[in-house]
Amino acid sequence: MATRVCNLLKNYNFFFHTSEDEFKEKIFNSIFKQVEHLVKNFSNLKRNSDLLRVIKALIYASICLPNKNHYYQIAIFNLKSELNKQILKDGCHFQRNPIIHVQVLMDLLDIRAILNLAKKKIFFDLQNAIKKMTVAYRFFLHKDNSLANFNTANNLNEKILKNIASEIPKLSKSPRELTSAGFQRIDTKNTTFIIDCGVPINYNATYKAHSCTTAFELSYKKNRIINNSMFGINEKLNKTTAAHSTLTLNNTNSYKILKNNHLSRVPSKIKVKRVERYGANFIEIENYGYKNQYDAIHKRIIYIDKNGTDIRGEDNIYCPMEINYDLRFYLDSKIKTLITNNEKNAVLKLPNGIGWKFISSLDKINLVVNRQSLFDNQPIRNEHIHLNGKTTELITVIKWSLKKY
């Protein structure tokens, strides 16, 4: 409803310039009723990105509608409060979803634009939030300027990304980490690697979040190789741990997914260590998502050489019992694959013809194909590399590597 109010007021000339008085009256009455509904239910709204959209609608209404200017101070007061709560110190939106982050940034840019048009003061908190969020937005971009897909299964329209890019300053270099949100990024000349190594900061931040940590995305030049999660499945399935490029124990979720779109059983923190030497990077992540269920700890270790063409991983499972494990790597739909060396290697061919080879310490690599998925009403072919087995003794080690050849 807030989005509808904003669009109606933003496109006022389109609707009202040549319309008849009767039509104008009906639209205005509808807008007034919707604004009153938003005000009436304001205190019942969840404290997340949806609330910022409602605040934006109230600012629009206070400036554009007659006799509604008293909403302005209320909306600005709540906007300042929510910016302090929802925008983390590193500039990332607290729901840790790049698409939501972009939507919130667009809302703030729209608010700044209408305040400028109305010759209202642009307060410091708004300017500072836009500046910090711009830096975080650049963090989530691959080299083809597409957006990473953490905690989401959707893609933003390229036109939207181009529009927002035209309104924000360009950075000479993307940040290497978002410490408050819990993301690490490794950039070489041609390779981009982004990994999720954080947890939601509170219950409100778990809204629409996925049950996963330590999943990553990898791209080479303008081609994606590994995606954070599988595309083309419904939102409920996409939230599961098994739908992400990470480890799953006993076919269960690392965090419990609640019916109200929130998460529970989320650890308070995750240990992260990063070392950089001579251009090469080493990242170690210790995840306690399965601690309460199986007294298990998942430690993921990633090494990337200075050229970004030699990537080595190690997944360690510390577990006192024998249970099944599954390790998945979701490939981009444009990647062509071939299993070689008695099912011990997987060759990945990018659209530009460049090849990469995936190798693991296990006896067999499984390549799983999903042809039933739909994206934009078109059938697509998803594949993922699947490693599985049972935990042994107190520690199980699975090694793997991905190298350009």
Short mmCIF file of C-alpha atoms in Angstrom, two decimals:
data_model
loop_
_atom_site.label_atom_id
_atom_site.label_comp_id
_atom_site.label_asym_id
_atom_site.label_seq_id
_atom_site.Cartn_x
_atom_site.Cartn_y
_atom_site.Cartn_z
CA MET A 1 0.00 0.00 0.00
CA ALA A 2 2.84 2.40 0.84
CA THR A 3 4.45 1.63 -2.52
CA ARG A 4 1.16 2.36 -4.30
CA VAL A 5 0.76 5.72 -2.52
CA CYS A 6 4.34 6.70 -3.42
CA ASN A 7 3.86 5.76 -7.08
CA LEU A 8 0.56 7.63 -7.38
CA LEU A 9 2.03 10.80 -5.91
CA LYS A 10 5.31 10.46 -7.79
CA ASN A 11 3.47 10.10 -11.11
CA TYR A 12 0.93 12.83 -10.40
CA ASN A 13 1.25 14.50 -13.80
CA PHE A 14 0.68 11.24 -15.65
CA PHE A 15 -2.57 10.54 -13.80
CA PHE A 16 -4.02 14.02 -13.44
CA HIS A 17 -2.77 16.26 -16.23
CA THR A 18 -5.49 15.35 -18.74
CA SER A 19 -7.95 13.48 -16.52
CA GLU A 20 -11.49 14.60 -15.69
CA ASP A 21 -12.46 16.09 -12.33
CA GLU A 22 -14.48 13.04 -11.33
CA PHE A 23 -11.46 10.77 -11.87
CA LYS A 24 -9.20 13.14 -9.92
CA GLU A 25 -11.62 13.17 -7.00
CA LYS A 26 -11.81 9.37 -6.87
CA ILE A 27 -8.03 9.00 -6.95
CA PHE A 28 -7.50 11.67 -4.30
CA ASN A 29 -10.09 10.08 -2.02
CA SER A 30 -8.41 6.73 -2.49
CA ILE A 31 -4.99 8.17 -1.64
CA PHE A 32 -6.36 9.93 1.46
CA LYS A 33 -7.94 6.68 2.72
CA GLN A 34 -4.74 4.70 2.13
CA VAL A 35 -2.62 7.29 3.93
CA GLU A 36 -5.02 7.30 6.90
CA HIS A 37 -4.82 3.50 7.01
CA LEU A 38 -1.02 3.62 7.06
CA VAL A 39 -1.06 6.13 9.93
CA LYS A 40 -3.63 4.14 11.89
CA ASN A 41 -1.59 0.93 11.67
CA PHE A 42 1.86 2.50 11.93
CA SER A 43 2.56 1.27 15.47
CA ASN A 44 1.69 -2.33 14.49
CA LEU A 45 4.18 -2.54 11.64
CA LYS A 46 7.28 -4.74 11.85
CA ARG A 47 10.51 -2.81 12.35
CA ASN A 48 12.15 -3.66 9.04
CA SER A 49 12.51 -2.30 5.51
CA ASP A 50 8.72 -2.26 5.04
CA LEU A 51 8.47 0.40 7.76
CA LEU A 52 10.91 2.64 5.88
CA ARG A 53 8.68 2.43 2.81
CA VAL A 54 5.69 3.52 4.92
CA ILE A 55 7.70 6.46 6.30
CA LYS A 56 8.56 7.44 2.74
CA ALA A 57 4.84 7.39 1.82
CA LEU A 58 4.02 9.66 4.79
CA ILE A 59 6.74 12.13 3.76
CA TYR A 60 5.32 12.18 0.23
CA ALA A 61 1.80 12.68 1.59
CA SER A 62 2.85 15.49 3.95
CA ILE A 63 4.43 17.43 1.07
CA CYS A 64 2.03 16.64 -1.78
CA LEU A 65 -1.40 16.48 -0.14
CA PRO A 66 -3.34 19.43 1.32
CA ASN A 67 -3.83 19.55 5.11
CA LYS A 68 -1.39 16.68 5.70
CA ASN A 69 1.75 18.66 6.56
CA HIS A 70 1.46 17.57 10.22
CA TYR A 71 2.64 14.12 9.12
CA TYR A 72 6.04 15.55 8.17
CA GLN A 73 7.57 15.90 11.64
CA ILE A 74 6.21 12.50 12.70
CA ALA A 75 7.66 10.84 9.61
CA ILE A 76 11.07 12.55 9.92
CA PHE A 77 11.33 11.66 13.62
CA ASN A 78 10.64 7.98 12.86
CA LEU A 79 12.95 8.03 9.86
CA LYS A 80 15.89 9.20 12.00
CA SER A 81 15.09 6.52 14.58
CA GLU A 82 14.86 3.70 12.03
CA LEU A 83 18.02 4.73 10.19
CA ASN A 84 19.99 4.38 13.43
CA LYS A 85 18.45 0.94 14.02
CA GLN A 86 18.42 -0.51 10.51
CA ILE A 87 21.60 0.83 8.88
CA LEU A 88 24.65 -0.88 10.35
CA LYS A 89 27.98 0.85 10.96
CA ASP A 90 29.42 -0.57 7.73
CA GLY A 91 26.44 0.78 5.74
CA CYS A 92 24.69 -2.55 5.13
CA HIS A 93 20.97 -2.82 5.83
CA PHE A 94 20.44 -4.99 8.90
CA GLN A 95 18.41 -7.67 7.03
CA ARG A 96 21.62 -8.56 5.12
CA ASN A 97 19.78 -8.93 1.82
CA PRO A 98 21.39 -7.05 -1.13
CA ILE A 99 18.04 -6.59 -2.91
CA ILE A 100 16.38 -5.15 0.21
CA HIS A 101 19.50 -3.03 0.67
CA VAL A 102 19.10 -1.56 -2.82
CA GLN A 103 15.36 -0.97 -2.30
CA VAL A 104 16.02 0.90 0.96
CA LEU A 105 18.79 2.94 -0.69
CA MET A 106 16.39 3.87 -3.52
CA ASP A 107 13.78 4.93 -0.95
CA LEU A 108 16.30 7.16 0.80
CA LEU A 109 17.39 8.71 -2.52
CA ASP A 110 13.71 9.41 -3.33
CA ILE A 111 13.19 11.00 0.09
CA ARG A 112 16.24 13.21 -0.41
CA ALA A 113 14.99 14.22 -3.87
CA ILE A 114 11.52 15.25 -2.68
CA LEU A 115 13.00 17.14 0.30
CA ASN A 116 15.18 19.05 -2.13
CA LEU A 117 12.20 19.85 -4.35
CA ALA A 118 10.21 21.03 -1.33
CA LYS A 119 13.25 23.05 -0.15
CA LYS A 120 13.35 21.15 3.12
CA LYS A 121 16.53 20.64 5.11
CA ILE A 122 18.45 17.45 4.30
CA PHE A 123 19.43 16.28 7.76
CA PHE A 124 22.79 14.68 8.50
CA ASP A 125 21.49 11.17 9.35
CA LEU A 126 19.89 10.85 5.92
CA GLN A 127 22.96 12.02 4.03
CA ASN A 128 25.24 9.82 6.09
CA ALA A 129 23.01 6.74 5.61
CA ILE A 130 22.99 7.22 1.83
CA LYS A 131 26.77 7.64 1.77
CA LYS A 132 27.41 4.48 3.82
CA MET A 133 24.82 2.42 1.95
CA THR A 134 26.38 3.41 -1.36
CA VAL A 135 29.68 1.86 -0.25
CA ALA A 136 27.92 -1.33 0.91
CA TYR A 137 25.98 -1.50 -2.38
CA ARG A 138 29.24 -1.52 -4.33
CA PHE A 139 30.47 -4.35 -2.10
CA PHE A 140 27.73 -6.69 -3.42
CA LEU A 141 28.43 -6.08 -7.12
CA HIS A 142 30.20 -8.58 -9.36
CA LYS A 143 32.37 -7.44 -12.25
CA ASP A 144 29.39 -7.51 -14.63
CA ASN A 145 27.60 -5.12 -12.23
CA SER A 146 25.07 -7.80 -11.28
CA LEU A 147 24.03 -8.05 -7.65
CA ALA A 148 24.95 -10.88 -5.27
CA ASN A 149 21.98 -12.93 -4.08
CA PHE A 150 22.38 -13.47 -0.35
CA ASN A 151 19.18 -14.11 1.62
CA THR A 152 17.14 -13.86 -1.56
CA ALA A 153 16.22 -15.90 -4.62
CA ASN A 154 15.36 -13.02 -6.93
CA ASN A 155 17.22 -10.81 -9.37
CA LEU A 156 16.79 -7.07 -9.67
CA ASN A 157 16.01 -5.64 -13.07
CA GLU A 158 19.15 -4.36 -14.81
CA LYS A 159 17.37 -1.06 -15.48
CA ILE A 160 16.89 -0.51 -11.74
CA LEU A 161 20.59 -1.12 -11.09
CA LYS A 162 21.56 1.29 -13.89
CA ASN A 163 19.22 3.94 -12.48
CA ILE A 164 20.67 3.69 -8.99
CA ALA A 165 24.23 3.66 -10.36
CA SER A 166 23.52 7.00 -12.05
CA GLU A 167 22.48 8.59 -8.74
CA ILE A 168 25.40 7.56 -6.55
CA PRO A 169 29.13 8.29 -6.77
CA LYS A 170 31.50 5.71 -8.20
CA LEU A 171 34.10 4.13 -5.92
CA SER A 172 37.65 3.48 -7.05
CA LYS A 173 37.68 0.23 -5.08
CA SER A 174 35.07 -1.97 -3.39
CA PRO A 175 35.52 -2.57 0.36
CA ARG A 176 37.09 -5.91 1.34
CA GLU A 177 34.63 -6.60 4.17
CA LEU A 178 31.40 -5.56 5.85
CA THR A 179 32.30 -6.29 9.45
CA SER A 180 28.95 -5.43 11.06
CA ALA A 181 26.87 -7.37 8.53
CA GLY A 182 29.33 -10.25 8.33
CA PHE A 183 30.50 -10.49 4.70
CA GLN A 184 33.99 -10.90 3.23
CA ARG A 185 35.04 -10.06 -0.32
CA ILE A 186 38.14 -11.02 -2.27
CA ASP A 187 38.90 -9.17 -5.50
CA THR A 188 41.63 -9.94 -7.99
CA LYS A 189 42.04 -8.67 -11.53
CA ASN A 190 39.38 -11.01 -12.95
CA THR A 191 37.89 -12.89 -9.99
CA THR A 192 35.32 -11.81 -7.42
CA PHE A 193 34.58 -13.94 -4.35
CA ILE A 194 31.94 -12.94 -1.76
CA ILE A 195 31.16 -15.09 1.28
CA ASP A 196 28.52 -14.84 4.00
CA CYS A 197 30.13 -15.16 7.43
CA GLY A 198 27.63 -13.36 9.63
CA VAL A 199 24.35 -13.81 11.48
CA PRO A 200 21.29 -11.55 11.93
CA ILE A 201 21.90 -9.03 14.72
CA ASN A 202 18.43 -9.47 16.26
CA TYR A 203 15.02 -11.08 15.76
CA ASN A 204 13.75 -8.28 13.48
CA ALA A 205 16.76 -8.79 11.22
CA THR A 206 15.79 -12.44 10.61
CA TYR A 207 12.66 -11.39 8.68
CA LYS A 208 12.82 -13.00 5.20
CA ALA A 209 16.35 -14.25 5.97
CA HIS A 210 17.61 -17.64 4.81
CA SER A 211 18.80 -20.50 6.99
CA CYS A 212 22.40 -20.42 5.94
CA THR A 213 25.88 -19.10 6.63
CA THR A 214 29.27 -19.75 4.97
CA ALA A 215 27.66 -19.88 1.49
CA PHE A 216 29.53 -17.94 -1.19
CA GLU A 217 29.42 -16.56 -4.72
CA LEU A 218 32.21 -16.73 -7.27
CA SER A 219 32.55 -15.01 -10.63
CA TYR A 220 35.33 -14.75 -13.21
CA LYS A 221 35.39 -11.66 -15.40
CA LYS A 222 31.71 -11.17 -16.34
CA ASN A 223 30.63 -14.77 -15.77
CA ARG A 224 29.17 -16.27 -12.62
CA ILE A 225 30.54 -19.67 -11.67
CA ILE A 226 29.03 -20.46 -8.27
CA ASN A 227 25.86 -18.89 -6.90
CA ASN A 228 24.97 -18.52 -3.25
CA SER A 229 21.71 -20.43 -3.78
CA MET A 230 19.65 -22.21 -6.42
CA PHE A 231 17.36 -20.17 -8.66
CA GLY A 232 13.94 -21.09 -9.93
CA ILE A 233 12.41 -22.68 -6.82
CA ASN A 234 9.75 -21.29 -4.53
CA GLU A 235 10.68 -18.97 -1.69
CA LYS A 236 9.98 -21.52 1.04
CA LEU A 237 12.40 -24.08 -0.40
CA ASN A 238 14.99 -21.45 -1.22
CA LYS A 239 15.30 -20.49 2.45
CA THR A 240 16.51 -23.95 3.44
CA THR A 241 20.18 -24.66 4.12
CA ALA A 242 20.21 -27.36 1.42
CA ALA A 243 19.39 -24.75 -1.25
CA HIS A 244 22.71 -22.95 -0.63
CA SER A 245 26.36 -23.50 -1.51
CA THR A 246 27.34 -24.73 1.93
CA LEU A 247 27.20 -27.72 4.27
CA THR A 248 24.00 -29.45 5.44
CA LEU A 249 23.94 -31.95 8.31
CA ASN A 250 21.38 -34.75 8.53
CA ASN A 251 19.23 -33.01 5.90
CA THR A 252 18.14 -30.34 8.40
CA ASN A 253 18.36 -26.56 8.46
CA SER A 254 21.14 -24.92 10.43
CA TYR A 255 18.65 -22.28 11.67
CA LYS A 256 14.99 -23.03 12.29
CA ILE A 257 12.64 -21.39 9.77
CA LEU A 258 9.47 -20.09 11.43
CA LYS A 259 6.05 -19.76 9.80
CA ASN A 260 6.11 -15.96 10.25
CA ASN A 261 9.15 -15.62 7.90
CA HIS A 262 11.60 -15.22 10.80
CA LEU A 263 14.41 -17.50 12.04
CA SER A 264 15.19 -19.00 15.41
CA ARG A 265 18.04 -21.10 16.83
CA VAL A 266 20.51 -18.55 15.42
CA PRO A 267 23.93 -18.44 17.13
CA SER A 268 24.92 -15.15 18.71
CA LYS A 269 28.14 -14.92 16.72
CA ILE A 270 30.43 -16.62 14.22
CA LYS A 271 34.21 -16.70 14.43
CA VAL A 272 35.96 -15.26 11.38
CA LYS A 273 39.67 -15.04 10.69
CA ARG A 274 41.23 -13.53 7.58
CA VAL A 275 44.90 -13.38 6.61
CA GLU A 276 46.36 -11.75 3.50
CA ARG A 277 49.92 -12.41 2.38
CA TYR A 278 51.55 -11.37 -0.91
CA GLY A 279 48.15 -10.93 -2.57
CA ALA A 280 46.82 -14.36 -1.55
CA ASN A 281 43.92 -14.59 0.92
CA PHE A 282 43.01 -17.10 3.62
CA ILE A 283 39.58 -17.04 5.32
CA GLU A 284 38.53 -19.28 8.21
CA ILE A 285 34.89 -19.33 9.40
CA GLU A 286 33.58 -21.24 12.40
CA ASN A 287 29.79 -21.71 12.31
CA TYR A 288 27.75 -22.91 15.31
CA GLY A 289 24.42 -23.31 13.51
CA TYR A 290 24.25 -27.04 14.26
CA LYS A 291 25.60 -26.79 17.82
CA ASN A 292 22.22 -27.07 19.56
CA GLN A 293 20.96 -29.91 17.37
CA TYR A 294 23.96 -32.23 17.07
CA ASP A 295 26.65 -30.56 19.19
CA ALA A 296 28.40 -30.03 15.85
CA ILE A 297 30.62 -27.21 14.58
CA HIS A 298 31.27 -26.47 10.91
CA LYS A 299 34.56 -24.82 10.06
CA ARG A 300 35.02 -23.64 6.46
CA ILE A 301 38.50 -22.66 5.27
CA ILE A 302 39.03 -20.89 1.94
CA TYR A 303 42.32 -20.08 0.21
CA ILE A 304 42.51 -17.92 -2.95
CA ASP A 305 45.80 -17.19 -4.68
CA LYS A 306 46.81 -13.70 -5.80
CA ASN A 307 45.52 -14.27 -9.36
CA GLY A 308 42.15 -15.60 -8.21
CA THR A 309 42.48 -18.69 -10.38
CA ASP A 310 43.45 -21.22 -7.68
CA ILE A 311 40.74 -21.63 -5.04
CA ARG A 312 41.04 -24.28 -2.36
CA GLY A 313 38.49 -25.13 0.28
CA GLU A 314 38.29 -27.31 3.34
CA ASP A 315 35.12 -28.09 5.28
CA ASN A 316 35.74 -29.52 8.73
CA ILE A 317 32.89 -31.06 10.72
CA TYR A 318 33.42 -31.48 14.46
CA CYS A 319 30.66 -33.87 15.56
CA PRO A 320 30.51 -36.51 18.34
CA MET A 321 28.06 -38.73 16.42
CA GLU A 322 27.78 -40.34 13.00
CA ILE A 323 25.33 -38.42 10.81
CA ASN A 324 24.92 -37.72 7.10
CA TYR A 325 26.44 -34.62 5.56
CA ASP A 326 25.85 -32.95 2.18
CA LEU A 327 28.05 -30.33 0.60
CA ARG A 328 26.62 -28.43 -2.36
CA PHE A 329 27.94 -25.90 -4.88
CA TYR A 330 25.23 -24.32 -7.04
CA LEU A 331 26.45 -23.52 -10.54
CA ASP A 332 25.24 -20.72 -12.74
CA SER A 333 22.72 -21.86 -15.35
CA LYS A 334 25.08 -20.79 -18.18
CA ILE A 335 27.86 -23.14 -17.04
CA LYS A 336 28.38 -26.32 -19.08
CA THR A 337 29.66 -29.31 -17.10
CA LEU A 338 31.42 -32.61 -17.69
CA ILE A 339 32.35 -35.32 -15.17
CA THR A 340 35.80 -36.85 -15.82
CA ASN A 341 38.42 -39.12 -14.23
CA ASN A 342 35.98 -41.80 -13.04
CA GLU A 343 33.63 -39.24 -11.47
CA LYS A 344 36.43 -37.67 -9.42
CA ASN A 345 36.67 -34.39 -11.37
CA ALA A 346 34.13 -31.94 -12.77
CA VAL A 347 35.04 -29.68 -15.69
CA LEU A 348 33.16 -26.37 -15.83
CA LYS A 349 33.02 -24.44 -19.10
CA LEU A 350 32.09 -20.75 -18.95
CA PRO A 351 30.14 -19.01 -21.75
CA ASN A 352 33.36 -17.28 -22.88
CA GLY A 353 35.02 -20.68 -23.37
CA ILE A 354 37.29 -20.56 -20.31
CA GLY A 355 37.47 -23.81 -18.33
CA TRP A 356 37.68 -24.52 -14.60
CA LYS A 357 38.20 -27.85 -12.89
CA PHE A 358 36.59 -28.91 -9.61
CA ILE A 359 38.31 -31.65 -7.58
CA SER A 360 37.48 -33.06 -4.13
CA SER A 361 39.08 -35.44 -1.63
CA LEU A 362 36.08 -37.78 -1.87
CA ASP A 363 35.96 -40.82 -4.14
CA LYS A 364 33.02 -39.50 -6.16
CA ILE A 365 31.60 -36.17 -7.30
CA ASN A 366 27.89 -36.06 -8.03
CA LEU A 367 26.41 -33.65 -10.53
CA VAL A 368 22.72 -33.05 -9.85
CA VAL A 369 20.50 -31.64 -12.59
CA ASN A 370 17.19 -29.90 -11.98
CA ARG A 371 15.13 -29.27 -15.11
CA GLN A 372 11.75 -28.52 -13.52
CA SER A 373 12.62 -25.04 -12.30
CA LEU A 374 11.03 -21.96 -13.80
CA PHE A 375 12.38 -18.43 -13.94
CA ASP A 376 10.39 -15.61 -15.56
CA ASN A 377 8.02 -18.32 -16.85
CA GLN A 378 10.83 -19.90 -18.86
CA PRO A 379 12.22 -23.37 -18.10
CA ILE A 380 15.84 -23.33 -17.01
CA ARG A 381 18.40 -26.02 -16.27
CA ASN A 382 20.06 -25.82 -12.85
CA GLU A 383 23.02 -27.95 -11.84
CA HIS A 384 24.95 -28.29 -8.64
CA ILE A 385 28.00 -30.22 -7.49
CA HIS A 386 27.04 -32.52 -4.63
CA LEU A 387 29.45 -34.16 -2.18
CA ASN A 388 28.01 -36.43 0.50
CA GLY A 389 28.95 -38.96 3.15
CA LYS A 390 28.86 -39.68 6.88
CA THR A 391 30.78 -37.99 9.67
CA THR A 392 33.50 -40.12 11.25
CA GLU A 393 34.84 -40.01 14.80
CA LEU A 394 35.20 -36.47 16.13
CA ILE A 395 36.32 -34.67 12.98
CA THR A 396 35.49 -35.12 9.30
CA VAL A 397 37.52 -33.25 6.67
CA ILE A 398 36.32 -32.64 3.10
CA LYS A 399 38.82 -30.94 0.82
CA TRP A 400 38.01 -29.45 -2.57
CA SER A 401 39.55 -27.13 -5.11
CA LEU A 402 38.47 -25.06 -8.10
CA LYS A 403 41.18 -24.09 -10.56
CA LYS A 404 41.23 -22.35 -13.91
CA TYR A 405 43.07 -24.27 -16.62
#
